[in-house]
Amino acid sequence: MPMNKSEFIWFDGEFVPWDEAKVHVLSHALHYGSSVFEGIRCYATESGPAVFCLPQHIRRMYNSCKIYRIDVPYTPDQISQAILDTIRKNGLRSCYIRPLIFRGYEQLGVEPRTCPVNVVIAVWEWGAYLGPEALERGVDVGVSSWRRMAPDTTPAMAKVGGHYTNSQLIRMEAAEHGYAEGIALDIAGYVSEGSGENIFVVLDGVLYTPPVSASVLPGITRNCVITLARDLGYEVRQQLIPRELLYVADELFFTGTAAEVTPIRSVDHIVIGPGRRGPITTKLQNEFFKIVSGKVQDRYRWLTPVQPD
Ligand code: PPE
């Protein structure tokens, strides 16, 4: 997807012009994937731009750092504030937000703790992740031959740059097969997640999603959708999902910051339900978009307004 450059990137406490936000080629993260990141969205509401689930993303980012023993040279509040400042500075009404904490340049070698920790925050306009028609018409996907990580290899709960080499393999294979996305199984063969999305199954009015123990990223959109579904009166179960349950589902959808709530209309060329966005997916999508656009009350306090200067 082409990038819509914005003007400034926050880099270790300073605003730097987009094209000048550079690092040394011997930065640790470039060689060993030692970076932690988040993907956050800021939505245009009637009362101005508002960041979706900012505290939840900040908490996950610091948890990722804790797992990888990264000492962040800023407090969570400082990073939250810097995110709001970066949106304001760039004058954006809605955007995707990418904070990145990485092991920088000092020396190489796998032991990372001798390197400095750098922090950047970039914001830019980013549309529908899986294509402009995906949210309405759904996407065609396939089960990947690549598995998600085994529990004692790389920690799935951490959102770390290096883990995305696995996501890249899933995504490239899916593209080679003509799919919009791939679904990876976990090491035991149960459904895990997409390369950058969590997955939900709807069967007989009940929602199912893989548990955190199936090597999924504990998605923030996943949590929000579980909350929304339960409040709409649906039962939601976090349980192991065999691959074939995908094929016989009434509805399937992905959740993620970038993907939002995206229906899946086929898996491995098997049509899911009637092959279009299903009624429960539609309800959840509508509810989600009404909240993030500020059209209904923010009853869960999911939005942090970006106050004007
Ligand atoms: N699983 C993975 C592997 C993942 O990368 C994401 C987010 C999710 C699940 C959903 O999590 P959440 O955003 O908290 O609901 N993927 C981010 C990066 C996508 C990218 O291409 O880069 C995102 O959606 O921002």
mmCIF file of C-alpha atoms in Angstrom, residues 42-219:
data_model
loop_
_atom_site.group_PDB
_atom_site.id
_atom_site.type_symbol
_atom_site.label_atom_id
_atom_site.label_comp_id
_atom_site.label_asym_id
_atom_site.label_seq_id
_atom_site.Cartn_x
_atom_site.Cartn_y
_atom_site.Cartn_z
ATOM 1 C CA CYS A 42 -7.275 8.013 15.114
ATOM 2 C CA TYR A 43 -10.806 8.594 13.806
ATOM 3 C CA ALA A 44 -12.507 11.783 12.668
ATOM 4 C CA THR A 45 -15.476 12.311 14.960
ATOM 5 C CA GLU A 46 -17.972 15.157 14.882
ATOM 6 C CA SER A 47 -16.146 16.745 17.792
ATOM 7 C CA GLY A 48 -12.690 16.396 16.236
ATOM 8 C CA PRO A 49 -10.061 13.661 15.905
ATOM 9 C CA ALA A 50 -10.040 10.950 18.598
ATOM 10 C CA VAL A 51 -7.620 8.077 19.200
ATOM 11 C CA PHE A 52 -9.156 4.626 19.603
ATOM 12 C CA CYS A 53 -8.113 2.628 22.686
ATOM 13 C CA LEU A 54 -4.954 4.652 23.321
ATOM 14 C CA PRO A 55 -4.336 3.387 26.911
ATOM 15 C CA GLN A 56 -4.862 -0.233 25.826
ATOM 16 C CA HIS A 57 -2.291 0.098 23.018
ATOM 17 C CA ILE A 58 0.203 1.841 25.297
ATOM 18 C CA ARG A 59 -0.185 -0.928 27.886
ATOM 19 C CA ARG A 60 0.405 -3.649 25.289
ATOM 20 C CA MET A 61 3.461 -1.795 23.962
ATOM 21 C CA TYR A 62 5.013 -1.585 27.440
ATOM 22 C CA ASN A 63 4.144 -5.247 28.029
ATOM 23 C CA SER A 64 5.964 -6.176 24.820
ATOM 24 C CA CYS A 65 8.977 -4.193 26.075
ATOM 25 C CA LYS A 66 8.814 -5.911 29.463
ATOM 26 C CA ILE A 67 8.848 -9.358 27.831
ATOM 27 C CA TYR A 68 11.919 -8.387 25.788
ATOM 28 C CA ARG A 69 13.633 -6.574 28.689
ATOM 29 C CA ILE A 70 13.572 -3.228 26.893
ATOM 30 C CA ASP A 71 13.848 -0.221 29.226
ATOM 31 C CA VAL A 72 11.843 2.538 27.607
ATOM 32 C CA PRO A 73 13.388 5.958 28.258
ATOM 33 C CA TYR A 74 9.905 7.566 28.485
ATOM 34 C CA THR A 75 6.869 6.968 30.696
ATOM 35 C CA PRO A 76 3.607 5.641 29.224
ATOM 36 C CA ASP A 77 2.038 9.062 29.840
ATOM 37 C CA GLN A 78 4.850 10.795 27.940
ATOM 38 C CA ILE A 79 4.357 8.490 24.949
ATOM 39 C CA SER A 80 0.564 8.954 25.031
ATOM 40 C CA GLN A 81 1.061 12.710 25.103
ATOM 41 C CA ALA A 82 3.624 12.557 22.287
ATOM 42 C CA ILE A 83 1.143 10.599 20.141
ATOM 43 C CA LEU A 84 -1.524 13.270 20.601
ATOM 44 C CA ASP A 85 1.076 15.996 19.910
ATOM 45 C CA THR A 86 2.208 14.250 16.706
ATOM 46 C CA ILE A 87 -1.357 14.094 15.352
ATOM 47 C CA ARG A 88 -1.882 17.772 16.194
ATOM 48 C CA LYS A 89 1.461 18.813 14.719
ATOM 49 C CA ASN A 90 0.596 17.106 11.425
ATOM 50 C CA GLY A 91 -2.911 18.576 11.363
ATOM 51 C CA LEU A 92 -4.575 15.235 10.612
ATOM 52 C CA ARG A 93 -8.253 14.530 11.248
ATOM 53 C CA SER A 94 -7.924 10.783 10.958
ATOM 54 C CA CYS A 95 -4.803 8.657 10.669
ATOM 55 C CA TYR A 96 -2.958 5.460 11.464
ATOM 56 C CA ILE A 97 -0.443 5.820 14.282
ATOM 57 C CA ARG A 98 2.754 3.785 14.418
ATOM 58 C CA PRO A 99 4.822 4.138 17.582
ATOM 59 C CA LEU A 100 8.050 2.129 17.382
ATOM 60 C CA ILE A 101 10.544 1.423 20.151
ATOM 61 C CA PHE A 102 13.777 -0.079 18.881
ATOM 62 C CA ARG A 103 17.255 -1.127 19.889
ATOM 63 C CA GLY A 104 19.457 1.367 18.130
ATOM 64 C CA TYR A 105 23.086 1.801 17.108
ATOM 65 C CA GLU A 106 26.055 1.247 19.355
ATOM 66 C CA GLN A 107 27.398 -2.206 18.582
ATOM 67 C CA LEU A 108 26.208 -5.457 17.015
ATOM 68 C CA GLY A 109 25.951 -8.934 18.503
ATOM 69 C CA VAL A 110 22.844 -10.752 19.609
ATOM 70 C CA GLU A 111 22.903 -9.585 23.276
ATOM 71 C CA PRO A 112 20.976 -6.353 22.730
ATOM 72 C CA ARG A 113 21.228 -4.515 26.008
ATOM 73 C CA THR A 114 24.332 -2.536 25.197
ATOM 74 C CA CYS A 115 22.438 -0.614 22.503
ATOM 75 C CA PRO A 116 20.443 2.554 23.132
ATOM 76 C CA VAL A 117 16.646 2.405 22.964
ATOM 77 C CA ASN A 118 15.113 4.833 20.482
ATOM 78 C CA VAL A 119 11.475 5.804 20.084
ATOM 79 C CA VAL A 120 9.630 7.137 17.048
ATOM 80 C CA ILE A 121 5.999 7.989 16.403
ATOM 81 C CA ALA A 122 4.757 8.300 12.841
ATOM 82 C CA VAL A 123 1.215 9.135 11.735
ATOM 83 C CA TRP A 124 -0.248 9.007 8.243
ATOM 84 C CA GLU A 125 -3.521 8.559 6.423
ATOM 85 C CA TRP A 126 -4.283 4.881 5.859
ATOM 86 C CA GLY A 127 -7.510 3.595 4.324
ATOM 87 C CA ALA A 128 -9.100 0.121 4.348
ATOM 88 C CA TYR A 129 -6.343 -2.455 5.012
ATOM 89 C CA LEU A 130 -7.571 -5.282 2.813
ATOM 90 C CA GLY A 131 -8.799 -3.116 -0.061
ATOM 91 C CA PRO A 132 -11.577 -0.552 -0.436
ATOM 92 C CA GLU A 133 -14.374 -3.086 -0.990
ATOM 93 C CA ALA A 134 -13.282 -5.518 1.718
ATOM 94 C CA LEU A 135 -15.360 -4.055 4.547
ATOM 95 C CA GLU A 136 -18.568 -4.460 2.580
ATOM 96 C CA ARG A 137 -18.038 -7.448 0.332
ATOM 97 C CA GLY A 138 -15.617 -9.509 2.377
ATOM 98 C CA VAL A 139 -12.317 -11.104 1.400
ATOM 99 C CA ASP A 140 -11.182 -14.453 0.032
ATOM 100 C CA VAL A 141 -8.541 -16.100 2.194
ATOM 101 C CA GLY A 142 -6.654 -19.364 2.478
ATOM 102 C CA VAL A 143 -5.177 -21.408 5.303
ATOM 103 C CA SER A 144 -1.426 -20.878 5.270
ATOM 104 C CA SER A 145 1.172 -23.617 5.148
ATOM 105 C CA TRP A 146 3.128 -21.477 7.641
ATOM 106 C CA ARG A 147 2.223 -21.965 11.314
ATOM 107 C CA ARG A 148 2.265 -19.334 14.060
ATOM 108 C CA MET A 149 5.064 -19.679 16.565
ATOM 109 C CA ALA A 150 5.124 -22.489 19.123
ATOM 110 C CA PRO A 151 4.510 -21.172 22.656
ATOM 111 C CA ASP A 152 8.116 -21.511 23.776
ATOM 112 C CA THR A 153 9.739 -19.954 20.720
ATOM 113 C CA THR A 154 8.939 -16.294 20.174
ATOM 114 C CA PRO A 155 6.327 -14.874 22.590
ATOM 115 C CA ALA A 156 3.085 -14.321 20.645
ATOM 116 C CA MET A 157 1.736 -11.867 23.217
ATOM 117 C CA ALA A 158 4.486 -9.401 22.336
ATOM 118 C CA LYS A 159 4.117 -7.226 19.242
ATOM 119 C CA VAL A 160 7.706 -7.314 18.120
ATOM 120 C CA GLY A 161 9.226 -6.484 14.731
ATOM 121 C CA GLY A 162 11.031 -9.815 14.396
ATOM 122 C CA HIS A 163 7.778 -11.769 14.750
ATOM 123 C CA TYR A 164 6.566 -10.217 11.535
ATOM 124 C CA THR A 165 8.948 -12.240 9.395
ATOM 125 C CA ASN A 166 6.418 -15.044 10.002
ATOM 126 C CA SER A 167 3.560 -12.689 9.077
ATOM 127 C CA GLN A 168 5.399 -11.752 5.887
ATOM 128 C CA LEU A 169 5.675 -15.395 4.836
ATOM 129 C CA ILE A 170 1.949 -15.894 5.467
ATOM 130 C CA ARG A 171 1.056 -12.756 3.577
ATOM 131 C CA MET A 172 3.286 -13.462 0.573
ATOM 132 C CA GLU A 173 2.037 -17.026 0.234
ATOM 133 C CA ALA A 174 -1.564 -15.782 0.386
ATOM 134 C CA ALA A 175 -0.846 -13.256 -2.370
ATOM 135 C CA GLU A 176 0.795 -15.953 -4.526
ATOM 136 C CA HIS A 177 -2.428 -17.963 -4.233
ATOM 137 C CA GLY A 178 -4.587 -14.956 -5.079
ATOM 138 C CA TYR A 179 -5.941 -14.528 -1.549
ATOM 139 C CA ALA A 180 -6.308 -11.204 0.269
ATOM 140 C CA GLU A 181 -4.874 -12.774 3.435
ATOM 141 C CA GLY A 182 -3.748 -16.067 4.978
ATOM 142 C CA ILE A 183 -4.958 -17.745 8.140
ATOM 143 C CA ALA A 184 -2.226 -19.463 10.119
ATOM 144 C CA LEU A 185 -2.771 -22.475 12.351
ATOM 145 C CA ASP A 186 -0.958 -22.862 15.655
ATOM 146 C CA ILE A 187 1.644 -25.521 16.303
ATOM 147 C CA ALA A 188 -1.060 -28.084 17.274
ATOM 148 C CA GLY A 189 -3.008 -27.398 14.069
ATOM 149 C CA TYR A 190 -5.788 -25.245 15.557
ATOM 150 C CA VAL A 191 -6.784 -21.926 14.002
ATOM 151 C CA SER A 192 -4.595 -19.068 15.217
ATOM 152 C CA GLU A 193 -4.888 -15.781 13.319
ATOM 153 C CA GLY A 194 -4.197 -13.852 10.127
ATOM 154 C CA SER A 195 -0.824 -12.260 9.388
ATOM 155 C CA GLY A 196 -2.101 -9.053 10.972
ATOM 156 C CA GLU A 197 -5.616 -9.792 12.260
ATOM 157 C CA ASN A 198 -7.477 -11.891 14.802
ATOM 158 C CA ILE A 199 -10.297 -14.084 13.568
ATOM 159 C CA PHE A 200 -13.874 -14.764 14.701
ATOM 160 C CA VAL A 201 -16.228 -17.594 13.727
ATOM 161 C CA VAL A 202 -20.018 -17.276 13.968
ATOM 162 C CA LEU A 203 -21.965 -20.539 14.192
ATOM 163 C CA ASP A 204 -25.604 -20.886 15.249
ATOM 164 C CA GLY A 205 -25.590 -17.400 16.745
ATOM 165 C CA VAL A 206 -22.529 -18.015 18.945
ATOM 166 C CA LEU A 207 -19.156 -16.310 18.386
ATOM 167 C CA TYR A 208 -15.899 -18.210 18.706
ATOM 168 C CA THR A 209 -12.350 -16.866 18.680
ATOM 169 C CA PRO A 210 -9.060 -18.631 19.437
ATOM 170 C CA PRO A 211 -7.732 -18.162 22.986
ATOM 171 C CA VAL A 212 -4.464 -16.327 23.672
ATOM 172 C CA SER A 213 -2.880 -19.788 24.171
ATOM 173 C CA ALA A 214 -3.337 -20.471 20.424
ATOM 174 C CA SER A 215 -0.386 -18.131 19.687
ATOM 175 C CA VAL A 216 -2.508 -15.104 18.833
ATOM 176 C CA LEU A 217 -1.655 -11.497 19.456
ATOM 177 C CA PRO A 218 -4.071 -10.367 22.195
ATOM 178 C CA GLY A 219 -5.800 -7.976 19.833
#
